[in-house]
Coordinates of C-alpha atoms in Angstrom, one line a residue:
X1 CA 13.8 15.5 -8.5
X2 CA 10.7 14.4 -6.7
X3 CA 8.7 15.6 -9.7
X4 CA 10.6 13.5 -11.8
X5 CA 10.1 10.3 -9.7
X6 CA 6.3 11.3 -9.8
X7 CA 6.3 11.6 -13.5
X8 CA 8.1 8.4 -14.5
X9 CA 6.1 6.0 -16.4
X10 CA 7.3 3.0 -14.4
X11 CA 5.4 4.6 -11.3
X12 CA 2.2 4.6 -13.3
X13 CA 1.9 1.1 -12.4
X14 CA 1.9 -0.1 -15.9
X15 CA 3.0 -3.7 -14.9
X16 CA 0.4 -6.2 -14.6
X17 CA -0.5 -6.9 -11.0
X18 CA 1.6 -10.1 -9.9
X19 CA -0.5 -13.4 -10.1
X20 CA 2.1 -15.5 -8.6
X21 CA 4.5 -15.5 -5.6
X22 CA 7.8 -13.6 -6.0
X23 CA 11.1 -14.0 -3.9
X24 CA 10.7 -11.0 -2.1
X25 CA 7.9 -8.1 -1.5
X26 CA 9.3 -4.9 -0.2
X27 CA 6.9 -2.5 1.6
X28 CA 8.2 1.1 1.5
X29 CA 9.9 3.0 -1.4
X30 CA 12.5 5.0 0.4
X31 CA 16.3 4.6 0.6
X32 CA 16.2 1.4 2.8
X33 CA 13.5 -0.3 0.5
X34 CA 15.1 0.6 -2.9
X35 CA 18.6 -0.3 -1.6
X36 CA 17.4 -3.7 -0.3
X37 CA 15.6 -4.2 -3.9
X38 CA 18.9 -3.3 -5.6
X39 CA 20.9 -5.7 -3.9
X40 CA 18.5 -8.4 -4.1
X41 CA 18.1 -7.9 -7.9
X42 CA 21.9 -8.0 -8.4
X43 CA 21.7 -11.4 -7.0
X44 CA 19.1 -12.8 -9.2
X45 CA 16.0 -12.4 -7.0
X46 CA 12.4 -11.5 -8.0
X47 CA 11.4 -8.3 -6.1
X48 CA 8.1 -6.3 -6.1
X49 CA 8.2 -2.9 -4.1
X50 CA 4.9 -1.4 -2.8
X51 CA 4.7 2.3 -1.8
X52 CA 1.6 3.9 -0.5
X53 CA 2.5 7.2 -2.2
X54 CA 5.3 8.0 -4.4
X55 CA 8.9 6.9 -4.3
X56 CA 10.6 9.2 -1.8
X57 CA 7.4 10.9 -0.5
X58 CA 8.3 9.7 3.0
X59 CA 11.3 10.6 5.2
X60 CA 13.9 10.1 2.3
X61 CA 12.3 13.1 0.7
X62 CA 12.9 15.1 3.8
X63 CA 16.5 14.1 4.6
X64 CA 19.3 16.4 4.6
X65 CA 21.5 13.6 3.2
X66 CA 24.5 13.9 5.5
X67 CA 26.4 10.7 4.6
X68 CA 28.3 10.3 7.8
X69 CA 30.4 7.8 9.8
X70 CA 30.4 10.4 12.4
X71 CA 27.3 9.2 14.2
X72 CA 24.9 11.5 16.1
X73 CA 25.2 9.2 18.9
X74 CA 28.7 9.5 20.2
X75 CA 31.0 6.7 19.8
X76 CA 32.0 6.8 23.7
X77 CA 28.2 6.4 24.1
X78 CA 28.1 3.5 21.7
X79 CA 31.3 1.8 23.1
X80 CA 29.6 2.2 26.5
X81 CA 26.4 0.3 25.3
X82 CA 28.0 -2.1 22.8
X83 CA 31.5 -2.4 23.7
X84 CA 34.7 -1.6 21.8
X85 CA 33.9 -4.2 19.2
X86 CA 30.4 -2.8 18.7
X87 CA 31.5 0.7 18.1
X88 CA 34.1 -0.5 15.7
X89 CA 31.5 -2.4 13.7
X90 CA 29.1 0.8 13.7
X91 CA 31.9 2.9 12.3
X92 CA 32.8 0.2 9.6
X93 CA 29.1 -0.3 8.7
X94 CA 28.5 3.3 8.1
X95 CA 31.8 3.9 6.3
X96 CA 30.9 0.9 4.0
X97 CA 27.4 2.5 3.4
X98 CA 29.1 5.6 2.2
X99 CA 31.3 3.4 -0.2
X100 CA 28.2 1.5 -1.4
X101 CA 26.4 4.8 -2.5
X102 CA 29.6 5.8 -4.3
X103 CA 29.8 2.5 -5.9
X104 CA 26.2 2.5 -7.2
X105 CA 26.4 6.0 -8.4
X106 CA 29.5 5.2 -10.7
X107 CA 28.1 1.7 -11.5
X108 CA 24.7 2.9 -12.6
X109 CA 25.9 6.3 -13.8
X110 CA 23.6 8.1 -11.2
X111 CA 23.9 11.9 -11.5
X112 CA 23.1 13.0 -7.8
X113 CA 25.8 15.3 -6.8
X114 CA 27.6 12.6 -4.6
X115 CA 30.6 14.4 -3.2
X116 CA 33.3 13.5 -0.7
X117 CA 33.7 16.0 2.0
X118 CA 35.1 16.3 5.5
X119 CA 32.8 16.6 8.7
X120 CA 33.5 19.0 11.6
X121 CA 32.2 18.4 14.9
X122 CA 32.3 21.4 17.2
X123 CA 31.2 22.4 20.6
X124 CA 28.0 24.6 21.1
X125 CA 30.2 26.8 23.1
X126 CA 33.7 26.4 22.0
X127 CA 35.0 28.1 25.1
X128 CA 33.1 26.0 27.5
X129 CA 35.4 23.4 29.3
X130 CA 32.5 20.9 29.3
X131 CA 32.3 21.0 25.5
X132 CA 35.9 20.5 25.1
X133 CA 36.0 17.6 27.4
X134 CA 33.2 15.9 25.3
X135 CA 35.2 16.3 22.1
X136 CA 38.4 14.9 23.5
X137 CA 36.3 11.9 24.9
X138 CA 34.7 11.4 21.2
X139 CA 38.1 11.9 19.5
X140 CA 39.6 9.0 21.5
X141 CA 36.6 6.9 21.1
X142 CA 36.3 7.4 17.3
X143 CA 40.0 6.5 16.8
X144 CA 39.5 3.5 18.7
X145 CA 36.6 2.6 16.4
X146 CA 38.9 3.1 13.5
X147 CA 37.8 6.5 12.1
X148 CA 40.1 8.8 10.4
X149 CA 39.6 11.9 12.7
X150 CA 41.9 14.6 14.2
X151 CA 41.4 17.7 16.3
X152 CA 41.9 21.1 14.7
X153 CA 41.9 24.6 16.4
X154 CA 38.6 25.7 15.4
X155 CA 35.7 24.9 12.9
X156 CA 35.4 27.3 9.9
X157 CA 32.4 29.0 11.2
X158 CA 31.9 32.4 12.7
X159 CA 31.6 32.6 16.6
X160 CA 32.9 29.1 16.8
X161 CA 35.9 28.9 19.0
X162 CA 38.2 26.2 20.8
X163 CA 39.1 22.8 19.4
X164 CA 36.9 21.0 16.8
X165 CA 37.0 17.4 15.3
X166 CA 37.5 16.8 11.6
X167 CA 36.2 13.4 10.2
X168 CA 37.8 12.6 6.9
X169 CA 35.9 10.7 4.2
X170 CA 32.4 11.7 4.9
X171 CA 29.9 12.6 2.0
X172 CA 26.8 14.4 0.8
X173 CA 24.1 13.5 -2.0
X174 CA 21.0 15.0 -3.4
X175 CA 18.7 12.1 -2.0
X176 CA 15.8 12.3 -4.5
X177 CA 18.1 12.1 -7.5
X178 CA 19.9 9.0 -6.0
X179 CA 16.4 7.5 -5.5
X180 CA 15.4 8.1 -9.0
X181 CA 18.8 6.6 -10.3
X182 CA 18.0 3.4 -7.9
X183 CA 14.5 3.2 -9.3
X184 CA 15.8 3.3 -12.9
X185 CA 18.4 0.5 -12.0
X186 CA 15.6 -1.6 -10.4
X187 CA 13.6 -1.2 -13.6
X188 CA 16.7 -2.3 -15.7
X189 CA 17.2 -5.4 -13.5
X190 CA 13.6 -6.5 -13.7
X191 CA 12.2 -5.3 -10.5
X192 CA 8.6 -4.1 -10.3
X193 CA 7.4 -1.1 -8.6
X194 CA 3.8 -0.2 -7.5
X195 CA 3.1 3.2 -6.0
X196 CA -0.1 4.5 -4.8
X197 CA -0.7 1.3 -3.2
X198 CA -1.4 0.9 0.5
X199 CA -0.3 -2.3 2.3
X200 CA -3.0 -3.2 5.0
X201 CA -1.3 -6.2 6.6
X202 CA 1.6 -8.8 6.5
X203 CA 1.1 -12.3 7.4
X204 CA 4.0 -13.5 9.6
X205 CA 2.8 -17.1 9.9
X206 CA 1.7 -18.2 6.3
X207 CA 4.3 -19.5 3.9
X208 CA 4.6 -17.9 1.4
X209 CA 3.6 -14.8 3.5
X210 CA 0.7 -13.0 2.4
X211 CA 0.6 -9.1 1.7
X212 CA -2.8 -7.8 1.7
X213 CA -3.3 -4.4 -0.2
X214 CA -6.2 -2.0 -0.5
X215 CA -8.2 -2.6 -3.6
X216 CA -5.9 -5.2 -5.1
X217 CA -5.7 -9.0 -4.6
X218 CA -3.4 -10.1 -2.0
X219 CA 0.3 -10.9 -2.9
X220 CA 2.6 -13.5 -1.9
X221 CA 6.4 -13.9 -1.4
X222 CA 8.8 -16.1 0.2
X223 CA 10.2 -13.2 2.2
X224 CA 8.8 -9.9 3.2
X225 CA 10.8 -6.6 4.0
X226 CA 8.9 -3.8 5.8
X227 CA 11.0 -0.4 5.4
X228 CA 8.2 2.0 6.3
X229 CA 10.3 4.2 8.8
X230 CA 8.3 2.8 11.7
X231 CA 7.1 -0.8 11.2
X232 CA 3.6 -1.1 10.0
X233 CA 3.5 -4.8 10.8
X234 CA 4.9 -4.6 14.4
X235 CA 2.4 -3.4 16.8
X236 CA 4.2 -3.4 20.0
X237 CA 7.8 -4.8 20.1
X238 CA 9.8 -2.2 18.2
X239 CA 7.5 0.8 19.3
X240 CA 8.4 0.3 22.9
X241 CA 12.2 0.5 21.9
X242 CA 12.3 3.8 20.1
X243 CA 10.8 7.3 20.2
X244 CA 10.0 9.7 17.4
X245 CA 11.5 13.2 17.3
X246 CA 10.7 15.9 14.8
X247 CA 13.6 17.7 13.2
X248 CA 13.4 21.0 11.3
X249 CA 15.4 22.4 8.2
X250 CA 15.7 25.5 6.4
X251 CA 17.6 26.2 3.2
X252 CA 19.0 29.7 2.6
X253 CA 20.9 31.5 -0.3
X254 CA 24.7 31.5 0.2
X255 CA 27.3 33.4 -1.9
X256 CA 29.9 30.9 -3.5
X257 CA 32.9 30.6 -1.6
X258 CA 31.5 31.9 1.7
X259 CA 32.0 28.6 3.4
X260 CA 33.9 25.6 2.7
X261 CA 32.1 22.5 1.5
X262 CA 31.8 20.2 4.4
X263 CA 29.4 18.7 6.7
X264 CA 29.1 20.6 10.2
X265 CA 27.5 19.4 13.3
X266 CA 27.6 21.0 16.8
X267 CA 27.0 19.3 20.4
X268 CA 24.3 21.4 21.5
X269 CA 21.0 20.3 23.0
X270 CA 18.9 20.8 20.7
X271 CA 21.8 20.3 18.2
X272 CA 22.5 21.7 14.4
X273 CA 23.7 20.3 11.4
X274 CA 24.8 22.0 8.2
X275 CA 25.9 21.4 4.6
X276 CA 26.1 22.9 1.4
X277 CA 23.9 22.2 -1.7
X278 CA 23.1 23.2 -5.3
X279 CA 26.4 24.7 -6.8
X280 CA 27.6 25.5 -3.3
X281 CA 25.0 28.4 -3.3
X282 CA 22.7 27.0 -0.8
X283 CA 23.0 26.4 2.8
X284 CA 20.8 23.7 4.4
X285 CA 20.7 23.8 8.1
X286 CA 18.8 21.5 10.3
X287 CA 18.2 20.7 13.9
X288 CA 16.1 22.2 17.0
X289 CA 14.7 18.7 17.6
X290 CA 12.0 17.7 19.8
X291 CA 10.2 14.7 20.9
X292 CA 7.0 14.3 18.9
X293 CA 4.1 16.1 20.9
X294 CA 6.3 17.8 23.2
X295 CA 6.3 21.2 21.5
X296 CA 3.4 23.8 21.6
X297 CA 4.8 26.2 19.1
X298 CA 7.0 24.2 16.6
X299 CA 7.1 27.1 14.1
X300 CA 9.5 28.6 16.6
X301 CA 11.9 26.1 15.8
X302 CA 12.5 27.3 12.1
X303 CA 12.8 30.9 13.8
X304 CA 15.5 29.5 16.1
X305 CA 17.3 27.8 13.1
X306 CA 17.5 31.2 11.2
X307 CA 18.9 33.2 14.1
X308 CA 21.5 30.5 14.8
X309 CA 22.3 30.3 11.0
X310 CA 22.7 34.1 10.7
X311 CA 24.9 34.3 13.7
X312 CA 27.3 31.5 12.5
X313 CA 27.1 32.3 8.7
X314 CA 26.4 35.8 8.5
X315 CA 26.8 35.8 4.4
X316 CA 23.3 33.8 4.1
X317 CA 20.6 35.5 2.3
X318 CA 16.9 34.8 1.9
X319 CA 15.3 31.4 3.0
X320 CA 14.4 29.5 0.1
X321 CA 12.5 26.8 1.7
X322 CA 11.7 25.1 4.9
X323 CA 10.4 21.7 6.1
X324 CA 10.6 19.1 8.7
X325 CA 11.1 15.5 9.3
X326 CA 10.7 12.6 11.6
X327 CA 13.7 10.8 13.2
X328 CA 13.3 7.7 15.2
X329 CA 15.8 7.4 18.1
X330 CA 16.3 3.9 19.3
X331 CA 17.2 3.1 23.0
X332 CA 20.8 1.9 21.9
X333 CA 21.7 4.3 19.2
X334 CA 21.6 1.9 16.3
X335 CA 19.1 0.8 13.9
X336 CA 17.2 -2.3 14.2
X337 CA 17.7 -4.2 11.0
X338 CA 16.9 -7.9 10.6
X339 CA 14.0 -10.4 11.3
X340 CA 10.8 -8.9 12.9
X341 CA 11.4 -9.9 16.5
X342 CA 9.6 -12.5 18.2
X343 CA 8.6 -14.8 15.2
X344 CA 10.5 -17.4 13.4
X345 CA 9.4 -16.0 9.9
X346 CA 10.9 -14.6 6.9
X347 CA 9.6 -11.1 7.6
X348 CA 12.3 -8.5 8.1
X349 CA 12.3 -4.9 9.2
X350 CA 14.5 -1.8 9.1
X351 CA 13.9 0.9 11.7
X352 CA 15.3 3.3 14.1
X353 CA 17.5 5.6 11.9
X354 CA 18.7 7.6 14.7
X355 CA 19.3 10.6 12.6
X356 CA 21.5 8.9 10.0
X357 CA 18.8 7.4 7.9
X358 CA 20.9 7.5 4.5
X359 CA 23.6 5.3 5.8
X360 CA 21.4 3.1 8.0
X361 CA 19.1 2.7 5.0
X362 CA 22.1 1.7 2.9
X363 CA 23.2 -0.8 5.4
X364 CA 19.7 -2.3 5.6
X365 CA 20.0 -2.9 1.9
X366 CA 23.3 -5.2 2.4
X367 CA 22.3 -6.7 5.5
X368 CA 18.8 -7.6 4.6
X369 CA 19.8 -9.2 1.2
X370 CA 22.4 -11.2 3.0
X371 CA 20.1 -12.6 5.6
X372 CA 17.5 -13.3 2.7

C-alpha cells in the first residue's frame, strides 16, 4: 500500500504551485492531515496538503491500526482527570471516529479491510488480585462512560487466566490502504497534495498566514493546520506537556483459525497489544514501550515481544516483519486538538496521540474542520 501511495501520479506534484491564497494549508500527510483535508473539502473549502516525504511515511505508516474506543489510558484515570462527563465525551468521540472511518470507507468505496471486531482487555497475570481489581474498576468506569463492555471468564489466549473485559464495536483497518483511499477522494474533491515538500516555518501573526517551504515560494492561507505528530511550529508549549515513547511491533505467520479475530490488550507495564491481519493469517503484536532515550538495547524489545507471543499464541510461525513507531503521551491522556495555544490565530495543531493515533487523528479531522 505504501508503494501504491508513492507511485500515484497525484504525488508526483504535477499540479502547478499555488500562486494565490487558499482557505487551508495542512502540514503533514498522515491520518490526521488527510482526515482534516477530507472534511474541509466536503464542506467546499480549498485545501493544499504539504508532506515532507510520501503520504503515510510518518507514524501512520507504522501504526498497528487498532480502532478502539477502549483507550490505553484507563477510563477510571480519565474520569479522575477530566470528570465523569469528560470520560464520557472521550468514549463518544473515539466511538464516533470508528463510525466515521466506516462511513468514509463505504462512501468512497475504499477497500482497506475495515472490520468490526470485539476487543479484550486482560490482566498481565490473570490470577493476580491487583490485576482483577484494575479490571473491575475499568469495567465500572467504562460503563459509566457509556461503552458496551462486559466481563467474561477469560480471554481466548493461552496462559491467560481470570476475568477479562470484552469491548464491543471495536474495529481494525489496513491503514495505508485507507490513506490511499482518502488521497484519491481528496483528488476527486479538488484538493491538492504536494509530497517531498518540507515546510520550514509557519507565520502565526500574519493574515493570511504564510507557510515557508524549502526551494519554493511561500504559500498563504486563511488557516493552517499542523499535523506532524509533534508540532513543528510550536517550539515550547506543547513539548512540555507530552513525552515521546517508542513502541515495537512484530508480524508473525499464523495458521487460519488459530485465534479469534479481535483486538487484544493486556494491562502489563510494559503492555502488549495484538490483532490479526491479512486473511487472518498474520498476527501483529506490539508493545514493550519505553521512553525515548531510556533504553540501551532497544533490539531486546523485539526479542521480548517474540517470547511473549510464542507463550500466549504458540501456533505462530516465522516472523515476517518487525518495526517500531513513536507515541506521544500527553499529561492528561487525551490528544490536543485545536488552536495552537497562546496565540489568537487561525493556526491549528493536532498532537498527543496517546497510543490511539488512528482514532485521535480521525477526531482531529472532524473537530478542526468544525473550528475552521
